[in-house]
Amino acid sequence: MSPQTSTQLLTALERSGPRPALAWYGEAARIELSGHVLANWVIKSIGHLHDELALEPEETVVLDLPVHWKRLALALAAWSLGADVTILDRDRDGKQDPEHAAAGPAPRVVATDRPDSPLAADADEVLALEAVSLAPRFDGTLPALAHDWVAEVRASPDQLGVDLPAWSGPSPAVAAPLGGGAVTRLLVAGDGLTAAPEMLGALLAGGGIVGPRAAVGEDRAREEAVTGHASGA
C-alpha cells in the first residue's frame, strides 16, 4: 500500500488545526486532542519507534493494552512504519493471560501495561505505559532495558524526520460527505481500532472520533456533534 496514507493522515490532522480530532471519555474526565495534538503524538511515536527501537517494515508490534487513545497513537505510528501490528483483545477486567495471547514468533516490540509478563519477556523491545491520559511516566517497576514510553516519547522530535515506507494498516473507508460545512464526528466503541477503516476515513476527511461508546450517552453525543456510529458502536 502507498506511503501516502500516512502522509495524508498527518496532513489531514494538521489541517484540522484546533478542531477536536478525538474526544476521549476515559479514566478521569473528558480529554480532547486537536488534530494538531494527535498528529504530534503520532509523529513523536514514529520517531521513537524508528530512532530508538530501529523498527523495520514487516516487524511485529504487539499492543497489549486496554482500549485508549495512546494505543491508537501507537498503532497509527507502527502502521506508518510498515509494521505488522497485533492488537490483543482484553476482557473487561484486562486479565487476559499474555503468555498465550499472541501466537507465532516472539514479537519485535511489545507495548504493554504489564512489562513483567511472559509476552514482554520474549520481546526484543518493551514499551511500558498505562492507559492513563495524563500520566507523566510509568507508575510501576520497570524490568531491565524496558522503555518508559511516555517519558521517552516526549523527547522525540515534533517534526517528521523519517522516510515512511508503505502503510501497513487497514485501508481507510471513504467518509460520506456532509452538507452545510459539517465534519464527520464518529462515535466509536473503544479507541477506534476495532473499526479502523471507518476511524481512518473520518480522520482523513478532517473529522474526528468520540469514544468509548459506553461512556457517551445520548446527551453527550449531541454535545459532541456526533454524526454517525462506527461498526459495533
PDB file of C-alpha atoms in Angstrom:
ATOM      1  CA  MET A   1       0.000   0.000   0.000  1.00  0.00           C
ATOM      2  CA  SER A   2       1.208   3.536  -0.687  1.00  0.00           C
ATOM      3  CA  PRO A   3       3.028   5.528   1.998  1.00  0.00           C
ATOM      4  CA  GLN A   4       0.668   8.360   1.038  1.00  0.00           C
ATOM      5  CA  THR A   5      -1.886   7.040   3.524  1.00  0.00           C
ATOM      6  CA  SER A   6       0.446   8.041   6.366  1.00  0.00           C
ATOM      7  CA  THR A   7       1.299  11.453   4.979  1.00  0.00           C
ATOM      8  CA  GLN A   8      -2.309  12.155   4.008  1.00  0.00           C
ATOM      9  CA  LEU A   9      -3.443  11.268   7.514  1.00  0.00           C
ATOM     10  CA  LEU A  10      -0.881  13.521   9.188  1.00  0.00           C
ATOM     11  CA  THR A  11      -1.687  16.325   6.745  1.00  0.00           C
ATOM     12  CA  ALA A  12      -5.425  15.987   7.387  1.00  0.00           C
ATOM     13  CA  LEU A  13      -4.881  16.094  11.143  1.00  0.00           C
ATOM     14  CA  GLU A  14      -2.670  19.180  10.915  1.00  0.00           C
ATOM     15  CA  ARG A  15      -5.132  20.952   8.618  1.00  0.00           C
ATOM     16  CA  SER A  16      -7.949  20.397  11.090  1.00  0.00           C
ATOM     17  CA  GLY A  17      -5.982  22.656  13.459  1.00  0.00           C
ATOM     18  CA  PRO A  18      -7.651  23.212  16.833  1.00  0.00           C
ATOM     19  CA  ARG A  19     -10.777  21.281  15.889  1.00  0.00           C
ATOM     20  CA  PRO A  20     -11.039  18.127  18.052  1.00  0.00           C
ATOM     21  CA  ALA A  21      -9.856  15.019  16.244  1.00  0.00           C
ATOM     22  CA  LEU A  22     -10.503  12.891  19.308  1.00  0.00           C
ATOM     23  CA  ALA A  23     -12.705  13.290  22.376  1.00  0.00           C
ATOM     24  CA  TRP A  24     -11.919  10.616  24.949  1.00  0.00           C
ATOM     25  CA  TYR A  25     -14.094   9.851  27.948  1.00  0.00           C
ATOM     26  CA  GLY A  26     -11.594   7.870  29.952  1.00  0.00           C
ATOM     27  CA  GLU A  27     -10.417   7.104  33.423  1.00  0.00           C
ATOM     28  CA  ALA A  28     -10.772  10.589  34.918  1.00  0.00           C
ATOM     29  CA  ALA A  29     -12.619  13.047  32.691  1.00  0.00           C
ATOM     30  CA  ARG A  30     -13.040  14.136  29.105  1.00  0.00           C
ATOM     31  CA  ILE A  31      -9.762  14.531  27.236  1.00  0.00           C
ATOM     32  CA  GLU A  32      -9.745  16.379  23.918  1.00  0.00           C
ATOM     33  CA  LEU A  33      -6.962  16.071  21.354  1.00  0.00           C
ATOM     34  CA  SER A  34      -6.984  18.511  18.477  1.00  0.00           C
ATOM     35  CA  GLY A  35      -5.836  17.378  15.066  1.00  0.00           C
ATOM     36  CA  HIS A  36      -2.500  19.083  15.661  1.00  0.00           C
ATOM     37  CA  VAL A  37      -2.000  17.388  19.038  1.00  0.00           C
ATOM     38  CA  LEU A  38      -2.958  13.920  17.787  1.00  0.00           C
ATOM     39  CA  ALA A  39      -0.635  14.354  14.788  1.00  0.00           C
ATOM     40  CA  ASN A  40       2.132  15.382  17.198  1.00  0.00           C
ATOM     41  CA  TRP A  41       1.672  12.224  19.272  1.00  0.00           C
ATOM     42  CA  VAL A  42       1.799  10.084  16.127  1.00  0.00           C
ATOM     43  CA  ILE A  43       4.882  11.885  14.771  1.00  0.00           C
ATOM     44  CA  LYS A  44       6.702  11.579  18.088  1.00  0.00           C
ATOM     45  CA  SER A  45       5.758   7.890  18.261  1.00  0.00           C
ATOM     46  CA  ILE A  46       7.053   7.319  14.723  1.00  0.00           C
ATOM     47  CA  GLY A  47      10.325   8.975  15.677  1.00  0.00           C
ATOM     48  CA  HIS A  48      10.688   6.942  18.855  1.00  0.00           C
ATOM     49  CA  LEU A  49       9.913   3.611  17.179  1.00  0.00           C
ATOM     50  CA  HIS A  50      12.293   4.393  14.326  1.00  0.00           C
ATOM     51  CA  ASP A  51      15.175   6.140  16.101  1.00  0.00           C
ATOM     52  CA  GLU A  52      15.244   4.412  19.486  1.00  0.00           C
ATOM     53  CA  LEU A  53      13.947   0.945  18.598  1.00  0.00           C
ATOM     54  CA  ALA A  54      15.071   0.749  14.941  1.00  0.00           C
ATOM     55  CA  LEU A  55      11.688  -0.697  13.939  1.00  0.00           C
ATOM     56  CA  GLU A  56      11.703  -2.003  10.368  1.00  0.00           C
ATOM     57  CA  PRO A  57       8.819  -2.713   7.964  1.00  0.00           C
ATOM     58  CA  GLU A  58       7.101  -6.080   8.494  1.00  0.00           C
ATOM     59  CA  GLU A  59       8.427  -6.467  12.034  1.00  0.00           C
ATOM     60  CA  THR A  60       5.791  -7.290  14.630  1.00  0.00           C
ATOM     61  CA  VAL A  61       4.473  -4.809  17.161  1.00  0.00           C
ATOM     62  CA  VAL A  62       2.079  -6.219  19.771  1.00  0.00           C
ATOM     63  CA  LEU A  63      -0.219  -3.815  21.597  1.00  0.00           C
ATOM     64  CA  ASP A  64      -1.065  -5.485  24.896  1.00  0.00           C
ATOM     65  CA  LEU A  65      -3.065  -2.566  26.271  1.00  0.00           C
ATOM     66  CA  PRO A  66      -6.609  -1.657  27.243  1.00  0.00           C
ATOM     67  CA  VAL A  67      -8.508   0.495  24.765  1.00  0.00           C
ATOM     68  CA  HIS A  68      -7.121   4.034  24.964  1.00  0.00           C
ATOM     69  CA  TRP A  69      -6.117   6.914  22.722  1.00  0.00           C
ATOM     70  CA  LYS A  70      -2.437   6.178  23.487  1.00  0.00           C
ATOM     71  CA  ARG A  71      -2.935   2.713  21.997  1.00  0.00           C
ATOM     72  CA  LEU A  72      -4.450   4.378  18.943  1.00  0.00           C
ATOM     73  CA  ALA A  73      -1.458   6.713  18.550  1.00  0.00           C
ATOM     74  CA  LEU A  74       0.954   3.769  18.750  1.00  0.00           C
ATOM     75  CA  ALA A  75      -1.000   1.775  16.172  1.00  0.00           C
ATOM     76  CA  LEU A  76      -1.038   4.695  13.717  1.00  0.00           C
ATOM     77  CA  ALA A  77       2.707   5.178  14.180  1.00  0.00           C
ATOM     78  CA  ALA A  78       3.540   1.493  13.756  1.00  0.00           C
ATOM     79  CA  TRP A  79       1.391   1.206  10.612  1.00  0.00           C
ATOM     80  CA  SER A  80       3.118   4.310   9.258  1.00  0.00           C
ATOM     81  CA  LEU A  81       6.442   2.455   9.608  1.00  0.00           C
ATOM     82  CA  GLY A  82       5.094  -0.609   7.797  1.00  0.00           C
ATOM     83  CA  ALA A  83       4.960  -2.800  10.901  1.00  0.00           C
ATOM     84  CA  ASP A  84       2.729  -5.823  11.397  1.00  0.00           C
ATOM     85  CA  VAL A  85       0.540  -4.710  14.303  1.00  0.00           C
ATOM     86  CA  THR A  86      -1.186  -7.235  16.563  1.00  0.00           C
ATOM     87  CA  ILE A  87      -3.835  -5.726  18.843  1.00  0.00           C
ATOM     88  CA  LEU A  88      -4.628  -8.073  21.693  1.00  0.00           C
ATOM     89  CA  ASP A  89      -8.183  -8.439  22.909  1.00  0.00           C
ATOM     90  CA  ARG A  90      -8.527  -7.655  26.591  1.00  0.00           C
ATOM     91  CA  ASP A  91     -11.537  -8.764  28.622  1.00  0.00           C
ATOM     92  CA  ARG A  92     -13.399  -6.175  30.649  1.00  0.00           C
ATOM     93  CA  ASP A  93     -11.065  -6.622  33.609  1.00  0.00           C
ATOM     94  CA  GLY A  94      -7.956  -6.572  31.439  1.00  0.00           C
ATOM     95  CA  LYS A  95      -6.913 -10.007  32.741  1.00  0.00           C
ATOM     96  CA  GLN A  96      -6.266 -11.934  29.554  1.00  0.00           C
ATOM     97  CA  ASP A  97      -3.235 -14.165  30.059  1.00  0.00           C
ATOM     98  CA  PRO A  98      -0.472 -12.569  27.932  1.00  0.00           C
ATOM     99  CA  GLU A  99       1.533 -15.814  27.964  1.00  0.00           C
ATOM    100  CA  HIS A 100      -0.866 -17.276  25.419  1.00  0.00           C
ATOM    101  CA  ALA A 101      -2.167 -14.061  23.881  1.00  0.00           C
ATOM    102  CA  ALA A 102      -0.066 -13.951  20.715  1.00  0.00           C
ATOM    103  CA  ALA A 103       0.819 -16.931  18.578  1.00  0.00           C
ATOM    104  CA  GLY A 104       3.873 -17.259  16.372  1.00  0.00           C
ATOM    105  CA  PRO A 105       7.441 -15.988  16.780  1.00  0.00           C
ATOM    106  CA  ALA A 106       8.407 -13.634  19.582  1.00  0.00           C
ATOM    107  CA  PRO A 107       7.402 -10.068  18.697  1.00  0.00           C
ATOM    108  CA  ARG A 108       9.941  -7.376  17.917  1.00  0.00           C
ATOM    109  CA  VAL A 109       8.158  -4.815  20.125  1.00  0.00           C
ATOM    110  CA  VAL A 110       5.547  -5.147  22.846  1.00  0.00           C
ATOM    111  CA  ALA A 111       3.746  -2.064  24.171  1.00  0.00           C
ATOM    112  CA  THR A 112       2.111  -3.026  27.439  1.00  0.00           C
ATOM    113  CA  ASP A 113       0.951  -2.041  30.895  1.00  0.00           C
ATOM    114  CA  ARG A 114       2.280  -5.447  32.038  1.00  0.00           C
ATOM    115  CA  PRO A 115       6.026  -5.207  31.325  1.00  0.00           C
ATOM    116  CA  ASP A 116       6.764  -8.177  33.587  1.00  0.00           C
ATOM    117  CA  SER A 117       4.534 -10.557  31.587  1.00  0.00           C
ATOM    118  CA  PRO A 118       5.888 -13.625  29.735  1.00  0.00           C
ATOM    119  CA  LEU A 119       4.918 -11.974  26.440  1.00  0.00           C
ATOM    120  CA  ALA A 120       7.023  -8.915  27.256  1.00  0.00           C
ATOM    121  CA  ALA A 121       9.908 -11.110  28.404  1.00  0.00           C
ATOM    122  CA  ASP A 122      10.048 -12.703  24.934  1.00  0.00           C
ATOM    123  CA  ALA A 123      10.079  -9.388  23.051  1.00  0.00           C
ATOM    124  CA  ASP A 124      13.187  -7.655  21.773  1.00  0.00           C
ATOM    125  CA  GLU A 125      11.882  -4.288  22.983  1.00  0.00           C
ATOM    126  CA  VAL A 126       9.292  -3.445  25.644  1.00  0.00           C
ATOM    127  CA  LEU A 127       7.411  -0.151  25.854  1.00  0.00           C
ATOM    128  CA  ALA A 128       5.789   0.259  29.258  1.00  0.00           C
ATOM    129  CA  LEU A 129       2.802   2.584  29.504  1.00  0.00           C
ATOM    130  CA  GLU A 130      -0.517   2.827  31.248  1.00  0.00           C
ATOM    131  CA  ALA A 131      -3.930   3.662  29.853  1.00  0.00           C
ATOM    132  CA  VAL A 132      -3.993   6.911  31.824  1.00  0.00           C
ATOM    133  CA  SER A 133      -4.213  10.104  29.804  1.00  0.00           C
ATOM    134  CA  LEU A 134      -2.164  12.469  31.978  1.00  0.00           C
ATOM    135  CA  ALA A 135       0.359  10.024  33.437  1.00  0.00           C
ATOM    136  CA  PRO A 136       3.848  11.580  33.059  1.00  0.00           C
ATOM    137  CA  ARG A 137       5.626   8.238  33.377  1.00  0.00           C
ATOM    138  CA  PHE A 138       5.035   4.535  34.023  1.00  0.00           C
ATOM    139  CA  ASP A 139       3.843   4.108  37.600  1.00  0.00           C
ATOM    140  CA  GLY A 140       5.489   0.821  38.447  1.00  0.00           C
ATOM    141  CA  THR A 141       8.712  -1.134  38.467  1.00  0.00           C
ATOM    142  CA  LEU A 142      10.335  -1.351  35.057  1.00  0.00           C
ATOM    143  CA  PRO A 143      12.234  -4.514  34.129  1.00  0.00           C
ATOM    144  CA  ALA A 144      15.792  -4.053  32.965  1.00  0.00           C
ATOM    145  CA  LEU A 145      16.016  -2.455  29.492  1.00  0.00           C
ATOM    146  CA  ALA A 146      12.278  -1.739  29.287  1.00  0.00           C
ATOM    147  CA  HIS A 147      11.373   1.710  27.961  1.00  0.00           C
ATOM    148  CA  ASP A 148       9.171   4.148  29.849  1.00  0.00           C
ATOM    149  CA  TRP A 149       7.278   5.102  26.706  1.00  0.00           C
ATOM    150  CA  VAL A 150       5.549   8.308  27.836  1.00  0.00           C
ATOM    151  CA  ALA A 151       8.734   9.718  29.363  1.00  0.00           C
ATOM    152  CA  GLU A 152      10.825   8.855  26.296  1.00  0.00           C
ATOM    153  CA  VAL A 153       8.401   9.704  23.507  1.00  0.00           C
ATOM    154  CA  ARG A 154       8.019  13.279  24.720  1.00  0.00           C
ATOM    155  CA  ALA A 155      11.695  13.822  23.898  1.00  0.00           C
ATOM    156  CA  SER A 156      11.238  12.730  20.262  1.00  0.00           C
ATOM    157  CA  PRO A 157      11.201  15.425  17.550  1.00  0.00           C
ATOM    158  CA  ASP A 158       7.999  17.301  16.768  1.00  0.00           C
ATOM    159  CA  GLN A 159       8.751  17.154  13.046  1.00  0.00           C
ATOM    160  CA  LEU A 160       8.665  14.009  10.958  1.00  0.00           C
ATOM    161  CA  GLY A 161      12.251  13.059  10.115  1.00  0.00           C
ATOM    162  CA  VAL A 162      11.641   9.606   8.646  1.00  0.00           C
ATOM    163  CA  ASP A 163      11.119   8.487   5.043  1.00  0.00           C
ATOM    164  CA  LEU A 164       7.968   6.456   5.513  1.00  0.00           C
ATOM    165  CA  PRO A 165       7.592   3.047   3.858  1.00  0.00           C
ATOM    166  CA  ALA A 166       4.309   1.654   2.584  1.00  0.00           C
ATOM    167  CA  TRP A 167       1.423   1.962   5.031  1.00  0.00           C
ATOM    168  CA  SER A 168       0.714  -1.450   6.573  1.00  0.00           C
ATOM    169  CA  GLY A 169      -2.590  -0.686   8.259  1.00  0.00           C
ATOM    170  CA  PRO A 170      -6.168  -1.152   7.083  1.00  0.00           C
ATOM    171  CA  SER A 171      -7.400   0.649   4.004  1.00  0.00           C
ATOM    172  CA  PRO A 172      -9.433   3.705   5.043  1.00  0.00           C
ATOM    173  CA  ALA A 173     -13.124   3.798   4.301  1.00  0.00           C
ATOM    174  CA  VAL A 174     -14.441   6.803   2.421  1.00  0.00           C
ATOM    175  CA  ALA A 175     -16.381   9.053   4.766  1.00  0.00           C
ATOM    176  CA  ALA A 176     -19.725  10.181   3.373  1.00  0.00           C
ATOM    177  CA  PRO A 177     -19.744  13.928   2.668  1.00  0.00           C
ATOM    178  CA  LEU A 178     -21.873  16.050   4.972  1.00  0.00           C
ATOM    179  CA  GLY A 179     -23.710  19.194   3.973  1.00  0.00           C
ATOM    180  CA  GLY A 180     -23.524  22.658   5.453  1.00  0.00           C
ATOM    181  CA  GLY A 181     -19.821  22.548   6.178  1.00  0.00           C
ATOM    182  CA  ALA A 182     -20.242  19.872   8.865  1.00  0.00           C
ATOM    183  CA  VAL A 183     -17.452  17.387   9.509  1.00  0.00           C
ATOM    184  CA  THR A 184     -17.717  13.702  10.324  1.00  0.00           C
ATOM    185  CA  ARG A 185     -17.796  13.005  14.072  1.00  0.00           C
ATOM    186  CA  LEU A 186     -17.797   9.262  14.544  1.00  0.00           C
ATOM    187  CA  LEU A 187     -18.795   7.547  17.775  1.00  0.00           C
ATOM    188  CA  VAL A 188     -16.554   4.501  18.307  1.00  0.00           C
ATOM    189  CA  ALA A 189     -16.878   1.519  20.623  1.00  0.00           C
ATOM    190  CA  GLY A 190     -13.398   1.940  22.101  1.00  0.00           C
ATOM    191  CA  ASP A 191     -10.438   3.825  20.688  1.00  0.00           C
ATOM    192  CA  GLY A 192     -11.467   3.287  17.073  1.00  0.00           C
ATOM    193  CA  LEU A 193      -9.172   0.359  16.341  1.00  0.00           C
ATOM    194  CA  THR A 194     -11.956  -2.215  16.118  1.00  0.00           C
ATOM    195  CA  ALA A 195     -13.463  -0.117  13.322  1.00  0.00           C
ATOM    196  CA  ALA A 196     -10.162   1.111  11.913  1.00  0.00           C
ATOM    197  CA  PRO A 197     -11.252   1.706   8.278  1.00  0.00           C
ATOM    198  CA  GLU A 198     -14.127   3.954   9.384  1.00  0.00           C
ATOM    199  CA  MET A 199     -11.974   5.693  12.007  1.00  0.00           C
ATOM    200  CA  LEU A 200      -9.278   6.402   9.429  1.00  0.00           C
ATOM    201  CA  GLY A 201     -11.852   7.641   6.937  1.00  0.00           C
ATOM    202  CA  ALA A 202     -13.255  10.109   9.457  1.00  0.00           C
ATOM    203  CA  LEU A 203      -9.795  11.486  10.300  1.00  0.00           C
ATOM    204  CA  LEU A 204      -8.762  11.720   6.640  1.00  0.00           C
ATOM    205  CA  ALA A 205     -11.940  13.679   5.934  1.00  0.00           C
ATOM    206  CA  GLY A 206     -10.942  16.260   8.522  1.00  0.00           C
ATOM    207  CA  GLY A 207     -13.383  14.966  11.105  1.00  0.00           C
ATOM    208  CA  GLY A 208     -12.903  13.203  14.385  1.00  0.00           C
ATOM    209  CA  ILE A 209     -13.858  10.358  16.673  1.00  0.00           C
ATOM    210  CA  VAL A 210     -15.561  10.220  20.064  1.00  0.00           C
ATOM    211  CA  GLY A 211     -15.274   7.314  22.485  1.00  0.00           C
ATOM    212  CA  PRO A 212     -15.565   5.000  24.157  1.00  0.00           C
ATOM    213  CA  ARG A 213     -19.222   4.443  23.342  1.00  0.00           C
ATOM    214  CA  ALA A 214     -20.043   3.025  26.778  1.00  0.00           C
ATOM    215  CA  ALA A 215     -19.171   6.361  28.403  1.00  0.00           C
ATOM    216  CA  VAL A 216     -21.034   8.545  25.899  1.00  0.00           C
ATOM    217  CA  GLY A 217     -24.782   8.796  26.369  1.00  0.00           C
ATOM    218  CA  GLU A 218     -27.227  10.470  24.020  1.00  0.00           C
ATOM    219  CA  ASP A 219     -26.824  13.894  25.630  1.00  0.00           C
ATOM    220  CA  ARG A 220     -23.036  13.758  25.367  1.00  0.00           C
ATOM    221  CA  ALA A 221     -23.247  12.529  21.790  1.00  0.00           C
ATOM    222  CA  ARG A 222     -25.332  15.576  20.886  1.00  0.00           C
ATOM    223  CA  GLU A 223     -22.890  17.886  22.698  1.00  0.00           C
ATOM    224  CA  GLU A 224     -20.050  16.292  20.726  1.00  0.00           C
ATOM    225  CA  ALA A 225     -21.954  16.794  17.454  1.00  0.00           C
ATOM    226  CA  VAL A 226     -21.707  13.094  16.643  1.00  0.00           C
ATOM    227  CA  THR A 227     -22.786  12.455  13.049  1.00  0.00           C
ATOM    228  CA  GLY A 228     -22.658   8.668  12.995  1.00  0.00           C
ATOM    229  CA  HIS A 229     -21.742   5.428  14.753  1.00  0.00           C
ATOM    230  CA  ALA A 230     -18.851   3.198  13.726  1.00  0.00           C
ATOM    231  CA  SER A 231     -19.484  -0.506  13.246  1.00  0.00           C
ATOM    232  CA  GLY A 232     -20.111  -2.121  16.613  1.00  0.00           C
ATOM    233  CA  ALA A 233     -20.571   1.221  18.384  1.00  0.00           C
TER     234      ALA A 233
END
